[in-house]
Amino acid sequence: TEIDDARVARELVEIAAKERARAAATRAVAPLVEEAARLNVDISTILDPKLARVVLDGLRQVRDVDEVASAAEPLLIRYGQPRDFDYNGGLAFYETSISGLGDIFVNPDPDAFDADERQLLFDSKWWSSPDPDATFIHEIGHRKHNEAIGTRRFDTMIDQRLDASQRAVARKVSEYAASSPVEFVAETYVLKVK
């Protein structure tokens, strides 16, 4: 019928527009994806040029990125999540079980990277840095920590809590650092790199 034909035509137009937008985004991030690939980091699923630049800025600051990723064990930074996962306002997370040393997943919500919110979290001492690239440095810190101590030990440390004296030391870095041993290491790594 004509109504169905009109609906199908509209849907086809929408699909074509989305494909053109995706192709344009892919072209816009291509140089950033190539630069990351030279560091053995795959950011090809991130089609937002602004976010890709933030990720790359973080990678550029990690002077020993060659110790984080290699041709044999590349780092994959993915847009989205591997399963039902609530970022709960977070910007990214490190997952140990996807590949050998783990991957970093980036929150697909563009509002998650709001500069005012980041500054507020820094001012409240929750985070060690207000810079958006600090998120990726933090997540790389998790990967380096995992590599240093092994996935089994790393995974058991995620749910461990610091005692009162350890929390007092960790709070000098950030409140988030005081939440667990692995967050202390990652937040301290941010300060080391920045």
PDB file of C-alpha atoms in Angstrom:
ATOM      1  CA  THR A   1       0.000   0.000   0.000  1.00  0.00           C
ATOM      2  CA  GLU A   2       1.029   3.620  -0.370  1.00  0.00           C
ATOM      3  CA  ILE A   3       1.268   4.169   3.398  1.00  0.00           C
ATOM      4  CA  ASP A   4       3.638   1.220   3.801  1.00  0.00           C
ATOM      5  CA  ASP A   5       5.698   2.390   0.816  1.00  0.00           C
ATOM      6  CA  ALA A   6       5.969   5.893   2.330  1.00  0.00           C
ATOM      7  CA  ARG A   7       7.014   4.460   5.713  1.00  0.00           C
ATOM      8  CA  VAL A   8       9.619   2.207   4.112  1.00  0.00           C
ATOM      9  CA  ALA A   9      10.900   5.129   2.032  1.00  0.00           C
ATOM     10  CA  ARG A  10      11.269   7.275   5.197  1.00  0.00           C
ATOM     11  CA  GLU A  11      13.089   4.457   6.969  1.00  0.00           C
ATOM     12  CA  LEU A  12      15.453   4.027   4.024  1.00  0.00           C
ATOM     13  CA  VAL A  13      16.177   7.756   4.007  1.00  0.00           C
ATOM     14  CA  GLU A  14      16.913   7.623   7.747  1.00  0.00           C
ATOM     15  CA  ILE A  15      19.211   4.622   7.314  1.00  0.00           C
ATOM     16  CA  ALA A  16      21.068   6.357   4.490  1.00  0.00           C
ATOM     17  CA  ALA A  17      21.487   9.517   6.596  1.00  0.00           C
ATOM     18  CA  LYS A  18      22.880   7.475   9.504  1.00  0.00           C
ATOM     19  CA  GLU A  19      25.301   5.691   7.181  1.00  0.00           C
ATOM     20  CA  ARG A  20      26.510   9.034   5.741  1.00  0.00           C
ATOM     21  CA  ALA A  21      26.999  10.400   9.273  1.00  0.00           C
ATOM     22  CA  ARG A  22      28.914   7.269  10.292  1.00  0.00           C
ATOM     23  CA  ALA A  23      31.115   7.466   7.201  1.00  0.00           C
ATOM     24  CA  ALA A  24      31.838  11.160   7.900  1.00  0.00           C
ATOM     25  CA  ALA A  25      32.691  10.380  11.534  1.00  0.00           C
ATOM     26  CA  THR A  26      34.959   7.531  10.461  1.00  0.00           C
ATOM     27  CA  ARG A  27      36.823   9.877   8.097  1.00  0.00           C
ATOM     28  CA  ALA A  28      37.115  12.525  10.827  1.00  0.00           C
ATOM     29  CA  VAL A  29      38.669  10.156  13.357  1.00  0.00           C
ATOM     30  CA  ALA A  30      40.841   8.227  10.871  1.00  0.00           C
ATOM     31  CA  PRO A  31      44.060  10.188  11.594  1.00  0.00           C
ATOM     32  CA  LEU A  32      43.497   9.766  15.353  1.00  0.00           C
ATOM     33  CA  VAL A  33      42.831   6.044  14.958  1.00  0.00           C
ATOM     34  CA  GLU A  34      46.055   5.724  12.920  1.00  0.00           C
ATOM     35  CA  GLU A  35      48.098   7.576  15.555  1.00  0.00           C
ATOM     36  CA  ALA A  36      46.675   5.358  18.312  1.00  0.00           C
ATOM     37  CA  ALA A  37      47.420   2.266  16.208  1.00  0.00           C
ATOM     38  CA  ARG A  38      51.099   3.283  16.087  1.00  0.00           C
ATOM     39  CA  LEU A  39      50.957   2.989  19.899  1.00  0.00           C
ATOM     40  CA  ASN A  40      49.329  -0.472  19.576  1.00  0.00           C
ATOM     41  CA  VAL A  41      46.036   0.953  20.818  1.00  0.00           C
ATOM     42  CA  ASP A  42      42.798   0.347  18.933  1.00  0.00           C
ATOM     43  CA  ILE A  43      40.267   3.186  19.245  1.00  0.00           C
ATOM     44  CA  SER A  44      38.481   2.410  15.977  1.00  0.00           C
ATOM     45  CA  THR A  45      35.059   2.018  17.642  1.00  0.00           C
ATOM     46  CA  ILE A  46      35.152   5.621  18.914  1.00  0.00           C
ATOM     47  CA  LEU A  47      33.531   7.673  16.180  1.00  0.00           C
ATOM     48  CA  ASP A  48      33.301  10.948  18.097  1.00  0.00           C
ATOM     49  CA  PRO A  49      36.366  13.046  17.082  1.00  0.00           C
ATOM     50  CA  LYS A  50      36.279  15.055  20.318  1.00  0.00           C
ATOM     51  CA  LEU A  51      36.288  11.905  22.461  1.00  0.00           C
ATOM     52  CA  ALA A  52      38.952  10.276  20.274  1.00  0.00           C
ATOM     53  CA  ARG A  53      41.175  13.344  20.842  1.00  0.00           C
ATOM     54  CA  VAL A  54      40.635  13.119  24.614  1.00  0.00           C
ATOM     55  CA  VAL A  55      41.640   9.442  24.579  1.00  0.00           C
ATOM     56  CA  LEU A  56      44.686  10.172  22.422  1.00  0.00           C
ATOM     57  CA  ASP A  57      45.718  13.087  24.665  1.00  0.00           C
ATOM     58  CA  GLY A  58      45.705  10.690  27.599  1.00  0.00           C
ATOM     59  CA  LEU A  59      47.750   8.133  25.660  1.00  0.00           C
ATOM     60  CA  ARG A  60      50.307  10.779  24.648  1.00  0.00           C
ATOM     61  CA  GLN A  61      50.897  11.632  28.291  1.00  0.00           C
ATOM     62  CA  VAL A  62      51.642   8.046  29.237  1.00  0.00           C
ATOM     63  CA  ARG A  63      55.347   8.118  28.482  1.00  0.00           C
ATOM     64  CA  ASP A  64      55.695   4.368  28.824  1.00  0.00           C
ATOM     65  CA  VAL A  65      52.672   3.486  26.712  1.00  0.00           C
ATOM     66  CA  ASP A  66      54.857   0.900  24.996  1.00  0.00           C
ATOM     67  CA  GLU A  67      54.818  -0.975  28.313  1.00  0.00           C
ATOM     68  CA  VAL A  68      51.021  -0.843  28.336  1.00  0.00           C
ATOM     69  CA  ALA A  69      50.345  -2.084  24.832  1.00  0.00           C
ATOM     70  CA  SER A  70      52.343  -4.068  22.317  1.00  0.00           C
ATOM     71  CA  ALA A  71      51.741  -5.697  18.973  1.00  0.00           C
ATOM     72  CA  ALA A  72      51.343  -8.998  20.827  1.00  0.00           C
ATOM     73  CA  GLU A  73      48.953  -7.539  23.437  1.00  0.00           C
ATOM     74  CA  PRO A  74      47.308  -4.405  21.998  1.00  0.00           C
ATOM     75  CA  LEU A  75      45.067  -2.212  24.121  1.00  0.00           C
ATOM     76  CA  LEU A  76      41.487  -1.958  22.920  1.00  0.00           C
ATOM     77  CA  ILE A  77      39.517   1.113  23.924  1.00  0.00           C
ATOM     78  CA  ARG A  78      35.898   0.451  23.016  1.00  0.00           C
ATOM     79  CA  TYR A  79      32.925   2.747  22.827  1.00  0.00           C
ATOM     80  CA  GLY A  80      30.072   1.324  24.867  1.00  0.00           C
ATOM     81  CA  GLN A  81      30.013  -1.762  27.040  1.00  0.00           C
ATOM     82  CA  PRO A  82      30.285  -5.515  26.608  1.00  0.00           C
ATOM     83  CA  ARG A  83      27.141  -6.344  28.580  1.00  0.00           C
ATOM     84  CA  ASP A  84      24.426  -4.671  30.610  1.00  0.00           C
ATOM     85  CA  PHE A  85      26.522  -2.238  32.572  1.00  0.00           C
ATOM     86  CA  ASP A  86      25.548   0.937  34.364  1.00  0.00           C
ATOM     87  CA  TYR A  87      28.351   3.475  34.204  1.00  0.00           C
ATOM     88  CA  ASN A  88      26.597   5.234  37.112  1.00  0.00           C
ATOM     89  CA  GLY A  89      28.037   8.576  35.996  1.00  0.00           C
ATOM     90  CA  GLY A  90      31.497   7.129  35.380  1.00  0.00           C
ATOM     91  CA  LEU A  91      33.389   7.915  32.214  1.00  0.00           C
ATOM     92  CA  ALA A  92      35.090   4.620  31.514  1.00  0.00           C
ATOM     93  CA  PHE A  93      35.876   1.265  33.057  1.00  0.00           C
ATOM     94  CA  TYR A  94      38.588  -1.337  32.768  1.00  0.00           C
ATOM     95  CA  GLU A  95      37.521  -4.938  32.166  1.00  0.00           C
ATOM     96  CA  THR A  96      40.051  -7.707  32.809  1.00  0.00           C
ATOM     97  CA  SER A  97      38.166 -10.643  31.348  1.00  0.00           C
ATOM     98  CA  ILE A  98      37.594  -9.590  27.734  1.00  0.00           C
ATOM     99  CA  SER A  99      41.126 -10.113  26.415  1.00  0.00           C
ATOM    100  CA  GLY A 100      44.449 -11.067  27.946  1.00  0.00           C
ATOM    101  CA  LEU A 101      45.259  -7.889  29.870  1.00  0.00           C
ATOM    102  CA  GLY A 102      41.844  -6.322  29.541  1.00  0.00           C
ATOM    103  CA  ASP A 103      40.184  -3.538  27.639  1.00  0.00           C
ATOM    104  CA  ILE A 104      38.899  -0.075  28.417  1.00  0.00           C
ATOM    105  CA  PHE A 105      35.264   0.747  27.726  1.00  0.00           C
ATOM    106  CA  VAL A 106      34.115   4.344  27.248  1.00  0.00           C
ATOM    107  CA  ASN A 107      30.751   5.664  28.395  1.00  0.00           C
ATOM    108  CA  PRO A 108      28.678   6.336  25.257  1.00  0.00           C
ATOM    109  CA  ASP A 109      26.743   9.125  27.013  1.00  0.00           C
ATOM    110  CA  PRO A 110      28.174  12.437  25.732  1.00  0.00           C
ATOM    111  CA  ASP A 111      26.999  14.230  28.900  1.00  0.00           C
ATOM    112  CA  ALA A 112      29.314  12.023  30.983  1.00  0.00           C
ATOM    113  CA  PHE A 113      32.281  14.144  29.910  1.00  0.00           C
ATOM    114  CA  ASP A 114      30.755  17.420  31.097  1.00  0.00           C
ATOM    115  CA  ALA A 115      33.608  19.764  32.134  1.00  0.00           C
ATOM    116  CA  ASP A 116      31.630  21.376  34.967  1.00  0.00           C
ATOM    117  CA  GLU A 117      30.801  17.989  36.467  1.00  0.00           C
ATOM    118  CA  ARG A 118      34.432  16.875  36.229  1.00  0.00           C
ATOM    119  CA  GLN A 119      35.557  20.074  37.944  1.00  0.00           C
ATOM    120  CA  LEU A 120      32.974  19.599  40.685  1.00  0.00           C
ATOM    121  CA  LEU A 121      34.192  16.046  41.315  1.00  0.00           C
ATOM    122  CA  PHE A 122      37.780  17.285  41.431  1.00  0.00           C
ATOM    123  CA  ASP A 123      36.921  20.190  43.756  1.00  0.00           C
ATOM    124  CA  SER A 124      35.153  17.773  46.096  1.00  0.00           C
ATOM    125  CA  LYS A 125      38.390  15.726  46.097  1.00  0.00           C
ATOM    126  CA  TRP A 126      36.621  12.695  44.592  1.00  0.00           C
ATOM    127  CA  TRP A 127      39.018  12.602  41.596  1.00  0.00           C
ATOM    128  CA  SER A 128      42.711  13.390  41.466  1.00  0.00           C
ATOM    129  CA  SER A 129      42.411  15.462  38.262  1.00  0.00           C
ATOM    130  CA  PRO A 130      39.642  17.381  36.471  1.00  0.00           C
ATOM    131  CA  ASP A 131      41.150  16.745  33.027  1.00  0.00           C
ATOM    132  CA  PRO A 132      39.099  14.464  30.746  1.00  0.00           C
ATOM    133  CA  ASP A 133      42.227  12.648  29.599  1.00  0.00           C
ATOM    134  CA  ALA A 134      42.933  11.699  33.225  1.00  0.00           C
ATOM    135  CA  THR A 135      40.112   9.157  32.924  1.00  0.00           C
ATOM    136  CA  PHE A 136      42.052   7.199  30.321  1.00  0.00           C
ATOM    137  CA  ILE A 137      45.324   7.546  32.189  1.00  0.00           C
ATOM    138  CA  HIS A 138      43.500   6.149  35.245  1.00  0.00           C
ATOM    139  CA  GLU A 139      42.198   3.180  33.235  1.00  0.00           C
ATOM    140  CA  ILE A 140      45.667   2.564  31.763  1.00  0.00           C
ATOM    141  CA  GLY A 141      46.906   2.559  35.356  1.00  0.00           C
ATOM    142  CA  HIS A 142      44.522  -0.337  36.017  1.00  0.00           C
ATOM    143  CA  ARG A 143      45.915  -2.211  33.019  1.00  0.00           C
ATOM    144  CA  LYS A 144      49.524  -1.692  34.153  1.00  0.00           C
ATOM    145  CA  HIS A 145      48.607  -2.773  37.687  1.00  0.00           C
ATOM    146  CA  ASN A 146      46.883  -5.883  36.348  1.00  0.00           C
ATOM    147  CA  GLU A 147      49.915  -6.740  34.248  1.00  0.00           C
ATOM    148  CA  ALA A 148      52.246  -6.270  37.224  1.00  0.00           C
ATOM    149  CA  ILE A 149      50.344  -8.470  39.704  1.00  0.00           C
ATOM    150  CA  GLY A 150      48.300 -10.787  37.479  1.00  0.00           C
ATOM    151  CA  THR A 151      44.590 -10.875  36.694  1.00  0.00           C
ATOM    152  CA  ARG A 152      43.608 -13.282  39.472  1.00  0.00           C
ATOM    153  CA  ARG A 153      45.173 -11.102  42.188  1.00  0.00           C
ATOM    154  CA  PHE A 154      43.965  -7.888  40.554  1.00  0.00           C
ATOM    155  CA  ASP A 155      40.377  -9.164  40.442  1.00  0.00           C
ATOM    156  CA  THR A 156      40.456 -10.106  44.134  1.00  0.00           C
ATOM    157  CA  MET A 157      41.752  -6.646  45.051  1.00  0.00           C
ATOM    158  CA  ILE A 158      38.818  -4.893  43.359  1.00  0.00           C
ATOM    159  CA  ASP A 159      36.467  -5.659  46.238  1.00  0.00           C
ATOM    160  CA  GLN A 160      39.020  -5.220  49.010  1.00  0.00           C
ATOM    161  CA  ARG A 161      38.745  -2.214  51.284  1.00  0.00           C
ATOM    162  CA  LEU A 162      41.539  -0.165  52.783  1.00  0.00           C
ATOM    163  CA  ASP A 163      41.864   0.019  56.554  1.00  0.00           C
ATOM    164  CA  ALA A 164      41.572   3.384  58.346  1.00  0.00           C
ATOM    165  CA  SER A 165      45.275   4.262  58.173  1.00  0.00           C
ATOM    166  CA  GLN A 166      45.485   3.254  54.485  1.00  0.00           C
ATOM    167  CA  ARG A 167      42.385   5.348  53.701  1.00  0.00           C
ATOM    168  CA  ALA A 168      43.968   8.356  55.417  1.00  0.00           C
ATOM    169  CA  VAL A 169      46.991   8.071  53.112  1.00  0.00           C
ATOM    170  CA  ALA A 170      44.841   7.390  50.027  1.00  0.00           C
ATOM    171  CA  ARG A 171      42.659  10.449  50.703  1.00  0.00           C
ATOM    172  CA  LYS A 172      45.735  12.604  50.095  1.00  0.00           C
ATOM    173  CA  VAL A 173      45.403  11.450  46.488  1.00  0.00           C
ATOM    174  CA  SER A 174      41.581  11.485  46.195  1.00  0.00           C
ATOM    175  CA  GLU A 175      38.462  10.104  47.843  1.00  0.00           C
ATOM    176  CA  TYR A 176      38.124   7.666  44.961  1.00  0.00           C
ATOM    177  CA  ALA A 177      41.638   6.401  45.710  1.00  0.00           C
ATOM    178  CA  ALA A 178      40.442   5.567  49.224  1.00  0.00           C
ATOM    179  CA  SER A 179      37.689   3.281  47.904  1.00  0.00           C
ATOM    180  CA  SER A 180      39.930   0.258  47.154  1.00  0.00           C
ATOM    181  CA  PRO A 181      43.541  -0.756  46.566  1.00  0.00           C
ATOM    182  CA  VAL A 182      43.118  -0.869  42.780  1.00  0.00           C
ATOM    183  CA  GLU A 183      41.591   2.622  42.696  1.00  0.00           C
ATOM    184  CA  PHE A 184      44.436   3.909  44.877  1.00  0.00           C
ATOM    185  CA  VAL A 185      46.980   2.594  42.369  1.00  0.00           C
ATOM    186  CA  ALA A 186      45.090   3.983  39.347  1.00  0.00           C
ATOM    187  CA  GLU A 187      44.538   7.426  40.918  1.00  0.00           C
ATOM    188  CA  THR A 188      48.197   7.580  41.988  1.00  0.00           C
ATOM    189  CA  TYR A 189      49.203   6.645  38.443  1.00  0.00           C
ATOM    190  CA  VAL A 190      47.245   9.661  37.163  1.00  0.00           C
ATOM    191  CA  LEU A 191      49.272  11.958  39.422  1.00  0.00           C
ATOM    192  CA  LYS A 192      52.515  10.288  38.342  1.00  0.00           C
ATOM    193  CA  VAL A 193      51.719  10.830  34.657  1.00  0.00           C
ATOM    194  CA  LYS A 194      50.190  14.311  34.981  1.00  0.00           C
TER     195      LYS A 194
END
